[in-house]
Tab-separated table of C-alpha atoms in Angstrom:
chain	number	residue	atom	x	y	z
A	11	MET	CA	-17.209	0.126	21.110
A	12	THR	CA	-16.072	-0.320	17.523
A	13	LEU	CA	-14.961	-3.411	15.623
A	14	LEU	CA	-11.310	-2.342	15.871
A	15	ASP	CA	-11.573	-2.407	19.673
A	16	SER	CA	-11.293	-6.192	19.360
A	17	VAL	CA	-7.646	-5.913	18.246
A	18	PRO	CA	-4.638	-4.588	20.202
A	19	HIS	CA	-4.473	-0.900	19.278
A	20	ASP	CA	-0.811	-0.613	20.228
A	21	VAL	CA	0.074	-3.308	17.694
A	22	LEU	CA	-2.084	-1.964	14.867
A	23	ASP	CA	-0.883	1.602	15.446
A	24	ALA	CA	2.779	0.525	15.505
A	25	TYR	CA	2.717	-0.923	11.987
A	26	ARG	CA	4.378	1.512	9.566
A	27	THR	CA	2.589	0.145	6.523
A	28	CYS	CA	-0.084	-2.345	5.632
A	29	GLU	CA	-1.127	-4.127	2.449
A	30	PHE	CA	-4.272	-2.492	1.063
A	31	VAL	CA	-6.233	-4.276	-1.665
A	32	THR	CA	-8.896	-2.936	-4.015
A	33	LEU	CA	-10.627	-4.642	-6.933
A	34	GLY	CA	-9.558	-3.684	-10.443
A	35	ARG	CA	-11.993	-3.151	-13.288
A	36	ASP	CA	-11.624	-6.807	-14.336
A	37	GLY	CA	-12.064	-8.024	-10.758
A	38	THR	CA	-8.374	-8.660	-10.082
A	39	PRO	CA	-7.395	-7.913	-6.471
A	40	MET	CA	-4.728	-5.170	-6.589
A	41	PRO	CA	-2.781	-4.889	-3.322
A	42	TRP	CA	-0.191	-2.190	-2.607
A	43	PRO	CA	1.615	-1.109	0.552
A	44	THR	CA	0.342	2.066	2.155
A	45	ALA	CA	0.405	4.012	5.421
A	46	VAL	CA	-2.756	3.958	7.529
A	47	ARG	CA	-4.019	5.977	10.475
A	48	ARG	CA	-6.573	4.568	12.908
A	49	ARG	CA	-9.253	7.052	13.900
A	50	GLU	CA	-11.030	7.174	17.241
A	51	ASP	CA	-14.380	6.525	15.537
A	52	GLY	CA	-13.168	3.058	14.517
A	53	THR	CA	-12.444	3.860	10.872
A	54	LEU	CA	-9.093	3.771	9.068
A	55	LEU	CA	-7.734	6.663	7.027
A	56	LEU	CA	-5.542	6.203	3.957
A	57	THR	CA	-4.506	8.700	1.339
A	58	THR	CA	-3.272	8.454	-2.216
A	59	SER	CA	-1.772	11.092	-4.457
A	60	LEU	CA	-3.344	11.931	-7.806
A	61	ALA	CA	-0.287	10.330	-9.400
A	62	PHE	CA	-1.363	6.943	-8.006
A	63	ALA	CA	-5.112	7.432	-8.070
A	64	GLN	CA	-6.002	3.921	-9.268
A	65	LYS	CA	-6.775	2.830	-5.708
A	66	ALA	CA	-9.270	5.678	-5.422
A	67	LEU	CA	-10.836	4.903	-8.807
A	68	ASN	CA	-11.218	1.251	-7.824
A	69	VAL	CA	-12.878	2.202	-4.534
A	70	ARG	CA	-15.380	4.448	-6.289
A	71	ARG	CA	-16.346	1.574	-8.576
A	72	ASP	CA	-16.409	-1.131	-5.876
A	73	GLY	CA	-15.990	-0.196	-2.218
A	74	ARG	CA	-15.117	-3.693	-1.006
A	75	VAL	CA	-11.538	-3.604	0.295
A	76	ALA	CA	-9.222	-5.374	2.714
A	77	LEU	CA	-6.082	-4.533	4.656
A	78	LEU	CA	-3.408	-6.749	6.166
A	79	PHE	CA	-0.959	-5.528	8.778
A	80	SER	CA	1.780	-8.124	8.367
A	81	ASP	CA	5.188	-6.442	7.923
A	82	PRO	CA	6.295	-5.002	11.295
A	83	THR	CA	9.498	-3.409	9.956
A	84	GLY	CA	10.200	-0.257	11.962
A	85	SER	CA	7.422	-0.919	14.478
A	86	GLY	CA	9.747	-1.930	17.309
A	87	LEU	CA	7.613	-5.020	17.893
A	88	ASP	CA	9.028	-8.528	18.061
A	89	HIS	CA	6.804	-11.335	16.760
A	90	ALA	CA	3.935	-8.936	16.104
A	91	PRO	CA	0.629	-10.641	15.301
A	92	GLN	CA	-0.848	-10.032	11.871
A	93	ILE	CA	-4.121	-8.133	11.661
A	94	PHE	CA	-6.552	-8.611	8.776
A	95	VAL	CA	-9.340	-6.083	8.234
A	96	ALA	CA	-12.076	-6.305	5.614
A	97	GLY	CA	-14.583	-3.561	5.041
A	98	ARG	CA	-16.069	-0.857	2.860
A	99	ALA	CA	-14.161	2.154	1.600
A	100	ASP	CA	-15.276	5.590	0.546
A	101	CYS	CA	-13.273	8.117	-1.472
A	102	PRO	CA	-14.868	11.479	-2.318
A	103	ASP	CA	-13.623	13.257	-5.429
A	104	ASP	CA	-12.295	16.141	-3.355
A	105	ILE	CA	-8.645	16.949	-3.965
A	106	MET	CA	-6.946	17.838	-0.706
A	107	THR	CA	-4.267	20.500	-1.154
A	108	GLY	CA	-3.553	20.844	2.559
A	109	PRO	CA	-3.577	18.690	5.696
A	110	GLN	CA	-7.044	19.780	6.874
A	111	GLY	CA	-9.042	16.799	8.063
A	112	ALA	CA	-5.951	14.580	8.044
A	113	GLU	CA	-3.584	16.443	10.369
A	114	ASP	CA	-2.867	13.373	12.498
A	115	TYR	CA	-2.143	11.345	9.381
A	116	TRP	CA	0.440	13.857	8.125
A	117	ARG	CA	1.940	14.228	11.579
A	118	MET	CA	2.391	10.469	11.693
A	119	LEU	CA	3.898	10.363	8.199
A	120	PHE	CA	6.349	13.209	8.825
A	121	GLU	CA	7.447	11.537	12.051
A	122	ARG	CA	7.890	8.047	10.639
A	123	GLN	CA	9.275	9.097	7.257
A	124	PRO	CA	11.745	11.911	8.054
A	125	HIS	CA	12.902	12.357	4.457
A	126	SER	CA	9.388	13.424	3.425
A	127	ARG	CA	9.797	16.591	5.492
A	128	SER	CA	12.334	17.832	2.965
A	129	TYR	CA	9.634	17.825	0.280
A	130	VAL	CA	8.033	20.938	1.796
A	131	ALA	CA	11.263	22.935	1.451
A	132	ALA	CA	11.389	25.443	-1.404
A	133	PRO	CA	14.044	23.586	-3.478
A	134	MET	CA	11.911	20.425	-3.630
A	135	ARG	CA	8.455	21.899	-4.144
A	136	ARG	CA	8.637	22.069	-7.919
A	137	LEU	CA	9.464	18.368	-8.140
A	138	MET	CA	7.210	17.082	-5.366
A	139	ASP	CA	3.992	19.112	-5.502
A	140	TRP	CA	2.171	16.062	-6.923
A	141	TYR	CA	2.924	14.236	-3.647
A	142	TYR	CA	0.702	16.653	-1.707
A	143	LEU	CA	-2.323	16.606	-4.015
A	144	ARG	CA	-4.197	13.856	-2.204
A	145	LEU	CA	-7.431	11.919	-2.130
A	146	LEU	CA	-8.687	10.648	1.226
A	147	ILE	CA	-9.902	7.058	1.564
A	148	THR	CA	-11.894	6.067	4.648
A	149	VAL	CA	-12.359	2.381	5.452
A	150	THR	CA	-15.178	1.198	7.720
A	151	PRO	CA	-14.215	-2.258	9.040
A	152	GLU	CA	-16.723	-5.102	8.779
A	153	GLN	CA	-14.471	-8.020	9.737
A	154	VAL	CA	-11.295	-8.279	11.802
A	155	ILE	CA	-9.039	-11.327	12.217
A	156	VAL	CA	-5.865	-11.554	14.314
A	157	ARG	CA	-3.325	-14.087	13.038
A	158	PRO	CA	-0.023	-15.262	14.500
A	159	PRO	CA	3.246	-13.902	13.100
A	160	LEU	CA	4.330	-15.559	9.874
A	161	SER	CA	7.570	-16.713	11.508
A	162	SER	CA	5.556	-18.909	13.874
A	163	LEU	CA	3.747	-20.704	11.062
A	164	SER	CA	5.027	-23.874	9.426
A	165	LEU	CA	5.329	-22.797	5.811
A	166	PRO	CA	7.713	-23.906	3.040
A	167	GLU	CA	10.708	-21.774	2.182
A	168	GLN	CA	10.895	-19.947	-1.142
A	169	PRO	CA	13.477	-21.823	-3.280
A	170	GLY	CA	13.756	-19.257	-6.080
A	171	PRO	CA	13.356	-19.595	-9.876
A	172	ARG	CA	13.828	-22.970	-11.474
A	173	GLY	CA	13.418	-24.674	-14.813
A	174	ARG	CA	14.489	-23.578	-18.275
A	175	ASN	CA	11.806	-20.903	-18.458
A	176	PRO	CA	11.424	-19.277	-15.047
A	177	LEU	CA	7.952	-18.073	-14.205
A	178	PRO	CA	7.142	-14.375	-14.670
A	179	GLY	CA	8.045	-12.659	-11.427
A	180	ALA	CA	9.973	-15.614	-10.017
A	181	ASP	CA	13.165	-13.601	-9.703
A	182	ARG	CA	11.351	-10.819	-7.846
A	183	LEU	CA	9.560	-13.169	-5.450
A	184	ALA	CA	12.795	-15.009	-4.743
A	185	GLY	CA	14.308	-11.780	-3.419
A	186	PHE	CA	11.821	-11.622	-0.533
A	187	PRO	CA	11.286	-13.998	2.398
A	188	SER	CA	7.505	-13.943	1.933
A	189	ALA	CA	4.723	-12.435	-0.157
A	190	VAL	CA	1.113	-11.381	0.321
A	191	LEU	CA	-1.553	-13.244	-1.623
A	192	ALA	CA	-4.540	-11.144	-2.680
A	193	ALA	CA	-7.526	-13.152	-3.889
A	194	ARG	CA	-11.327	-13.193	-3.583
A	195	ASP	CA	-13.729	-15.314	-1.587
A	196	ALA	CA	-16.843	-17.021	-2.952
A	197	PHE	CA	-18.763	-13.720	-2.738
A	198	GLY	CA	-16.115	-11.745	-4.619
A	199	VAL	CA	-14.842	-9.999	-1.494
A	200	PRO	CA	-11.054	-9.429	-1.469
A	201	VAL	CA	-8.967	-11.411	1.017
A	202	LEU	CA	-5.304	-11.203	1.974
A	203	ALA	CA	-2.785	-13.595	3.515
A	204	ARG	CA	0.974	-13.487	3.929
A	205	THR	CA	2.590	-16.673	2.684
A	206	ARG	CA	5.800	-18.107	1.250
A	207	PRO	CA	5.213	-18.958	-2.423
A	208	VAL	CA	6.990	-21.995	-3.820
A	209	ALA	CA	7.956	-21.781	-7.492
A	210	THR	CA	7.099	-24.862	-9.555
A	211	ASP	CA	7.179	-25.494	-13.289
A	212	ASP	CA	3.532	-24.428	-13.597
A	213	GLY	CA	3.089	-21.630	-11.069
A	214	PHE	CA	3.537	-20.590	-7.453
A	215	LEU	CA	2.195	-22.883	-4.776
A	216	VAL	CA	0.731	-20.831	-1.926
A	217	GLU	CA	-0.483	-21.941	1.462
A	218	VAL	CA	-2.892	-19.705	3.348
A	219	PRO	CA	-4.440	-19.853	6.824
A	220	SER	CA	-7.774	-21.600	7.282
A	221	ASP	CA	-9.534	-18.276	7.941
A	222	CYS	CA	-8.592	-16.996	4.466
A	223	ALA	CA	-11.373	-18.200	2.155
A	224	ALA	CA	-9.529	-17.640	-1.130
A	225	VAL	CA	-11.205	-19.326	-4.117
A	226	PRO	CA	-9.983	-19.848	-7.701
A	227	GLY	CA	-10.028	-16.743	-9.857
A	228	PRO	CA	-8.029	-13.562	-10.462
A	229	ALA	CA	-5.313	-13.102	-7.840
A	230	SER	CA	-1.997	-11.380	-7.170
A	231	LEU	CA	1.169	-11.788	-5.161
A	232	LEU	CA	2.686	-8.633	-3.652
A	233	VAL	CA	6.223	-8.234	-2.369
A	234	HIS	CA	7.450	-5.012	-0.797
A	235	ARG	CA	10.034	-3.713	1.624
A	236	HIS	CA	11.116	-0.514	3.350
A	237	ASP	CA	13.587	0.370	6.081
A	238	ASP	CA	12.822	1.590	9.607
A	239	ARG	CA	12.369	5.154	8.328
A	240	LEU	CA	10.049	4.284	5.430
A	241	ASP	CA	12.843	4.828	2.957
A	242	HIS	CA	14.458	2.630	0.277
A	243	MET	CA	11.072	1.306	-0.783
A	244	ASP	CA	10.790	-1.539	-3.254
A	245	ASN	CA	7.678	-3.354	-4.415
A	246	ALA	CA	6.422	-5.572	-7.197
A	247	LEU	CA	3.117	-7.217	-8.025
A	248	VAL	CA	2.697	-10.533	-9.819
A	249	ARG	CA	-0.789	-10.747	-11.331
A	250	GLY	CA	-2.355	-13.987	-12.437
A	251	GLU	CA	-4.987	-16.625	-11.736
A	252	LEU	CA	-5.406	-18.722	-8.630
A	253	ARG	CA	-6.282	-22.357	-9.267
A	254	ALA	CA	-7.051	-25.311	-7.040
A	255	THR	CA	-4.713	-28.286	-7.456
A	256	GLY	CA	-4.066	-31.532	-5.693
A	257	ASP	CA	-1.278	-29.837	-3.765
A	258	GLY	CA	-3.426	-26.887	-2.691
A	259	ARG	CA	-3.598	-23.484	-4.397
A	260	LEU	CA	-1.479	-22.543	-7.379
A	261	LEU	CA	-1.083	-19.002	-8.745
A	262	ILE	CA	-0.439	-18.975	-12.490
A	263	PRO	CA	1.454	-15.723	-13.168
A	264	ALA	CA	0.614	-13.570	-16.182
A	265	LYS	CA	2.104	-10.132	-15.584
A	266	VAL	CA	4.605	-8.355	-13.355
A	267	VAL	CA	3.978	-4.746	-12.304
A	268	GLU	CA	6.867	-2.684	-10.894
A	269	PRO	CA	5.677	0.895	-10.211
A	270	MET	CA	8.980	1.902	-8.613
A	271	GLY	CA	11.075	0.284	-11.324
A	272	SER	CA	13.534	-2.544	-10.900
A	273	GLY	CA	16.297	-0.656	-9.122
A	274	ARG	CA	18.068	0.947	-12.068
A	275	PRO	CA	19.436	4.511	-11.663
A	276	ILE	CA	17.133	5.795	-14.421
A	277	ASP	CA	14.030	4.541	-12.566
A	278	ALA	CA	13.841	7.583	-10.273
A	279	VAL	CA	13.795	9.959	-13.244
A	280	ARG	CA	11.150	7.914	-15.015
A	281	LEU	CA	9.053	7.767	-11.854
A	282	LEU	CA	9.070	11.554	-11.483
A	283	ARG	CA	8.084	12.007	-15.111
A	284	ARG	CA	5.279	9.511	-14.755
A	285	THR	CA	3.913	11.105	-11.592
A	286	LYS	CA	3.782	14.489	-13.299
A	287	ARG	CA	2.065	12.982	-16.331
A	288	THR	CA	-0.533	10.969	-14.427
A	289	THR	CA	-1.329	13.894	-12.115
A	290	ARG	CA	-1.910	16.126	-15.125
A	291	ARG	CA	-4.108	13.501	-16.768
A	292	TYR	CA	-6.274	13.108	-13.656
A	293	LEU	CA	-6.945	16.853	-13.597
A	294	GLU	CA	-7.479	17.193	-17.348
A	295	GLN	CA	-10.042	14.383	-17.420
A	296	ARG	CA	-12.094	16.333	-14.897
A	297	GLY	CA	-11.563	19.726	-16.476
A	298	LEU	CA	-9.708	21.010	-13.423
A	299	ARG	CA	-6.851	23.447	-13.173
A	300	ARG	CA	-3.867	22.325	-11.187
A	301	PRO	CA	-4.577	23.362	-7.583
A	302	ARG	CA	-1.963	25.069	-5.451
A	303	VAL	CA	-0.494	23.142	-2.546
A	304	GLN	CA	-0.875	24.779	0.865
A	305	TRP	CA	2.829	24.662	1.597
A	306	ASP	CA	2.692	26.763	4.768
A	307	GLU	CA	0.275	24.339	6.462
A	308	PHE	CA	2.360	21.286	5.579
A	309	ARG	CA	5.548	23.037	6.616
A	310	ALA	CA	4.047	23.937	9.995
A	311	ILE	CA	3.211	20.305	10.727
A	312	ALA	CA	6.653	19.136	9.569
A	313	ALA	CA	8.308	21.765	11.771
A	314	SER	CA	6.265	20.754	14.834
A	315	VAL	CA	7.272	17.112	14.343
A	316	ARG	CA	10.925	18.071	13.979
A	317	GLN	CA	10.840	20.211	17.128
A	318	ARG	CA	9.155	17.491	19.142
A	319	ARG	CA	11.733	14.898	18.107
A	320	ASP	CA	14.636	17.272	18.822
A	321	ALA	CA	13.288	18.223	22.250
């Protein structure tokens, strides 16, 4: 028996993404959407490319992490319960250039995200090799909570920006039906809860379930979306400070982070340039030559997934 045996495996496994939070250098909880694979030993496997290695760097500095399975888009589940997992993460500084040790993860990704199979084709390799230079993150759960679907909770609707000087990130939050609050508990452990922020003149009012022990301090609000095939991704993070008020909890926004851009045509070009640059920097800081991707191994897995789906 493992801790994850206390949750419905079919529900957890059906989620296409989850919100994964690590602690930044200044203690700010930094959540981002990611794909996760449950292992039979009760651990969870995530990966991150060298281009987005901050999650890995955070884990190596402080292994306390949390995950929230709360957006069932593409899962085929109606009214799926939310699953919160807190635990410890480990991320060795071994750069994976092939699928070895994570074959099931890549098989899952190629199946659920069909467009990623095209990355292993010769025309795309030059542009997308950074995508396959990966770091493996293993999470050992220490706490699991099952929550009802957000739609079944009585929470206020998001009214959108207001006032003469809209809050930073108000326009982005208003474009989503809900957001995920990432905060810390009294022991500094990251916690997550999906909520519907309400914009006020001073900040975003957030209501969280009673089992989420968020206390005042650094916090963030994450919004993200994808379609049923893990395409057309969009995400933004509003960083700030969580405060206690007479009305509950109020997040005072300070900064908006948009790693994918804001939807402009030039964003895709800038993203590719940035991924190349950050991948190169990661290797240079460690005195490493750029490793060669094991294209044949990835292509074999992609081909097996394609054949199985066409059968």
